[in-house]
Amino acid sequence: MEISPFYEKDIDCMHCKKSFPTLKVRSKFIKIAQTESDFQPIYADENVNALYYNVFVCQHCGFSFTEDFSKYFAPGVKEQLDQQVCAKWIPHNFKNERNVFDAIQAYKLAFLCATIKKEKYIITSGLALRLAWLYRSLKNTGQEMRFLKLARDHYMESFSTEDYASTQMSGVRVMYLIAELSRRLEDYENATRFFSRVIENQRTGGEGQLVAMAKEQWDLLRQTREQSAN
């Protein structure tokens, strides 16, 4: 009997506390063929895209979240979620296999919930970046650029407030993403500034791969600027 790449997992909603089923991808089926310069994974099997299943959407109340969300709800936040999300929610589930449009809907819901809940900028920037990747896969450049800018701006907020400090993200990785997203947005001033800061990091050692990537993208940026000047 052939094993499905997916399995069902029960999740407890952080907001309404009710349980709901969601699909997850078995790790042995997640094969990344290549990774883009802004860390978008390109999966070897386009029918098994792990990105589609990162967001849990509660079928009961509509609250949408990822494993990275904080369990803390500030005073008044639950009431705001009830008004802005739950009151408008038409109960339906996301427990089946998802396509790119389901994934976009799930990430947008998660971004809305994260914003109301006042999650850290490092969380909201990651959600926006993944939305940009999903739109890129649809070749919808307008929406891709919209969410790249949102991601870049939130990464800049994260960097200035250092709210990434207690996460798996390092300051160098945040700087690299600000630089690379700025390059893609043709904001060459910020791209140059932040690539320089990543490359300076080689003096202190560590994060060698990111420094090497920054040098590659810096060269690409320099060539683009020279061509546009001619």
Coordinates of C-alpha atoms in Angstrom, one line a residue:
M1 CA 0.0 0.0 0.0
E2 CA 1.4 3.4 -1.0
I3 CA 2.0 5.8 1.8
S4 CA 0.5 9.3 1.4
P5 CA 2.8 12.3 1.7
F6 CA 0.3 13.8 4.1
Y7 CA -1.0 12.8 7.5
E8 CA -3.7 14.3 9.7
K9 CA -2.9 16.0 13.0
D10 CA -5.2 17.4 15.6
I11 CA -4.4 21.0 16.7
D12 CA -5.8 22.9 19.7
C13 CA -6.8 26.4 18.7
M14 CA -4.8 29.0 20.7
H15 CA -7.9 31.3 20.7
C16 CA -11.1 29.3 21.2
K17 CA -9.3 26.2 22.7
K18 CA -11.3 23.8 20.5
S19 CA -9.5 21.0 18.6
F20 CA -9.5 20.7 14.8
P21 CA -7.7 18.5 12.2
T22 CA -5.1 19.7 9.8
L23 CA -2.8 18.1 7.2
K24 CA 1.0 18.0 7.7
V25 CA 3.6 16.7 5.2
R26 CA 5.7 13.7 6.2
S27 CA 9.3 14.9 6.4
K28 CA 10.6 12.1 4.1
F29 CA 8.4 13.5 1.2
I30 CA 9.8 17.1 1.6
K31 CA 12.5 17.3 -1.1
I32 CA 13.9 20.7 -1.9
A33 CA 15.4 20.9 -5.4
Q34 CA 16.9 24.4 -4.9
T35 CA 16.6 27.5 -2.8
E36 CA 16.1 31.0 -4.2
S37 CA 18.3 34.0 -3.0
D38 CA 15.5 35.1 -0.6
F39 CA 15.3 31.5 0.8
Q40 CA 12.2 30.5 -1.2
P41 CA 12.3 26.7 -1.3
I42 CA 11.6 25.1 -4.7
Y43 CA 10.3 21.6 -4.1
A44 CA 11.2 18.7 -6.3
D45 CA 7.6 17.5 -6.3
E46 CA 5.3 20.5 -6.9
N47 CA 2.3 18.4 -5.6
V48 CA 4.0 18.2 -2.2
N49 CA 4.6 21.8 -1.2
A50 CA 5.2 21.9 2.6
L51 CA 4.8 25.7 2.5
Y52 CA 1.0 25.2 1.9
Y53 CA 0.6 23.6 5.3
N54 CA 2.5 25.9 7.8
V55 CA -0.6 27.8 8.8
F56 CA -3.3 26.2 11.1
V57 CA -6.8 27.5 10.4
C58 CA -9.3 26.8 13.2
Q59 CA -12.5 25.6 11.5
H60 CA -14.5 26.7 14.5
C61 CA -13.5 30.4 15.0
G62 CA -11.2 31.2 12.1
F63 CA -8.2 32.1 14.2
S64 CA -5.1 31.2 12.1
F65 CA -1.6 30.8 13.4
T66 CA 1.7 29.0 13.0
E67 CA 3.9 27.1 15.4
D68 CA 5.9 30.3 15.9
F69 CA 3.0 32.3 17.4
S70 CA 3.4 33.3 21.0
K71 CA 0.9 31.7 23.4
Y72 CA 0.5 35.1 25.2
F73 CA -2.6 37.2 24.4
A74 CA -2.4 40.8 25.7
P75 CA -5.4 42.2 27.5
G76 CA -8.2 43.1 25.0
V77 CA -6.7 41.1 22.1
K78 CA -9.1 38.2 22.4
E79 CA -12.1 40.6 22.2
Q80 CA -10.6 42.3 19.1
L81 CA -10.1 38.8 17.5
D82 CA -13.7 38.0 18.3
Q83 CA -14.9 41.2 16.6
Q84 CA -12.6 41.3 13.6
V85 CA -12.1 37.6 12.8
C86 CA -14.5 35.2 14.6
A87 CA -17.7 37.3 14.1
K88 CA -17.1 37.3 10.3
W89 CA -16.0 33.7 10.1
I90 CA -18.1 31.2 8.1
P91 CA -17.2 27.8 9.6
H92 CA -15.3 25.7 7.1
N93 CA -12.1 23.6 7.3
F94 CA -8.7 23.6 5.7
K95 CA -8.0 20.0 6.6
N96 CA -7.8 18.7 3.0
E97 CA -5.0 18.9 0.5
R98 CA -4.3 22.6 -0.2
N99 CA -3.6 24.3 -3.5
V100 CA -1.8 27.7 -3.8
F101 CA -5.0 29.7 -3.5
D102 CA -5.9 27.8 -0.2
A103 CA -2.4 28.6 1.0
I104 CA -2.7 32.3 0.2
Q105 CA -6.0 32.5 2.0
A106 CA -4.5 30.7 5.1
Y107 CA -1.4 33.0 5.2
K108 CA -3.6 36.1 4.8
L109 CA -5.7 35.0 7.7
A110 CA -2.6 34.3 9.8
F111 CA -1.2 37.7 8.9
L112 CA -4.4 39.4 10.0
C113 CA -4.5 37.4 13.2
A114 CA -0.8 38.1 13.9
T115 CA -1.4 41.8 13.4
I116 CA -4.4 42.0 15.7
K117 CA -2.5 39.8 18.3
K118 CA 0.6 42.1 18.0
E119 CA 3.0 39.2 17.2
K120 CA 6.6 40.2 16.8
Y121 CA 7.7 41.8 13.5
I122 CA 9.9 38.7 12.9
I123 CA 6.7 36.6 12.7
T124 CA 4.7 39.0 10.5
S125 CA 7.6 39.5 8.1
G126 CA 7.9 35.8 7.6
L127 CA 4.2 35.5 6.8
A128 CA 4.4 38.3 4.3
L129 CA 7.5 36.8 2.7
R130 CA 5.8 33.5 2.2
L131 CA 2.8 35.3 0.6
A132 CA 5.3 36.9 -1.8
W133 CA 6.7 33.4 -2.7
L134 CA 3.1 32.0 -3.3
Y135 CA 2.3 34.9 -5.6
R136 CA 5.7 34.5 -7.4
S137 CA 4.7 30.8 -8.1
L138 CA 1.6 32.2 -9.8
K139 CA 3.7 34.8 -11.7
N140 CA 1.6 37.6 -10.2
T141 CA 4.4 40.2 -10.0
G142 CA 2.2 43.0 -8.6
Q143 CA 1.1 41.0 -5.6
E144 CA 4.6 39.5 -5.1
M145 CA 6.2 43.0 -4.9
R146 CA 3.4 44.2 -2.6
F147 CA 4.2 41.4 -0.1
L148 CA 8.0 41.6 -0.6
K149 CA 7.8 45.3 0.4
L150 CA 5.6 44.4 3.4
A151 CA 8.1 41.7 4.4
R152 CA 11.1 44.0 4.0
D153 CA 9.5 46.8 6.0
H154 CA 8.6 44.4 8.9
Y155 CA 12.2 42.9 8.8
M156 CA 13.5 46.4 9.2
E157 CA 11.2 47.0 12.2
S158 CA 12.4 43.6 13.6
F159 CA 16.0 44.6 13.1
S160 CA 15.6 48.0 14.8
T161 CA 13.7 46.6 17.8
E162 CA 15.8 43.4 17.8
D163 CA 12.6 41.3 18.4
Y164 CA 14.2 38.4 16.5
A165 CA 16.6 37.9 19.5
S166 CA 14.7 35.0 21.1
T167 CA 14.1 33.2 17.8
Q168 CA 16.1 31.0 15.4
M169 CA 16.7 34.1 13.2
S170 CA 20.1 35.8 13.6
G171 CA 20.7 39.5 13.1
V172 CA 22.9 38.7 10.1
R173 CA 20.1 36.7 8.5
V174 CA 17.7 39.5 9.1
M175 CA 20.1 42.0 7.5
Y176 CA 20.7 39.8 4.5
L177 CA 16.9 39.5 4.0
I178 CA 16.5 43.3 4.2
A179 CA 19.2 43.7 1.6
E180 CA 18.0 41.0 -0.8
L181 CA 14.3 42.1 -0.6
S182 CA 15.4 45.7 -1.1
R183 CA 17.4 44.6 -4.2
R184 CA 14.3 42.8 -5.6
L185 CA 12.3 46.0 -4.9
E186 CA 14.9 48.1 -6.7
D187 CA 15.6 50.0 -3.5
Y188 CA 19.3 49.9 -4.2
E189 CA 20.2 52.3 -1.4
N190 CA 19.0 50.0 1.4
A191 CA 20.2 46.9 -0.5
T192 CA 23.8 48.4 -0.7
R193 CA 23.7 49.4 2.9
F194 CA 22.6 46.1 4.3
F195 CA 24.7 43.9 2.0
S196 CA 27.7 45.9 3.3
R197 CA 26.8 45.2 6.9
V198 CA 26.4 41.5 6.2
I199 CA 29.8 41.4 4.4
E200 CA 31.4 43.3 7.3
N201 CA 30.3 40.4 9.5
Q202 CA 33.0 38.2 8.0
R203 CA 35.5 39.9 10.3
T204 CA 33.9 38.4 13.3
G205 CA 33.5 34.9 11.7
G206 CA 30.5 32.7 11.6
E207 CA 27.5 32.8 9.1
G208 CA 30.0 32.2 6.3
Q209 CA 27.3 31.0 3.9
L210 CA 25.3 34.2 4.3
V211 CA 28.4 36.4 3.8
A212 CA 29.1 34.5 0.5
M213 CA 25.5 34.9 -0.6
A214 CA 25.7 38.6 0.2
K215 CA 28.8 39.0 -1.9
E216 CA 27.1 37.3 -4.9
Q217 CA 24.0 39.5 -4.6
W218 CA 26.2 42.5 -4.1
D219 CA 27.9 41.8 -7.5
L220 CA 24.5 41.3 -9.1
L221 CA 23.4 44.6 -7.7
R222 CA 26.5 46.4 -8.9
Q223 CA 26.0 45.0 -12.4
T224 CA 22.4 46.2 -12.4
R225 CA 23.3 49.7 -11.3
E226 CA 26.1 49.9 -13.9
Q227 CA 23.7 48.8 -16.7
S228 CA 21.0 51.3 -15.6
A229 CA 23.6 54.1 -15.5
N230 CA 24.6 53.5 -19.2

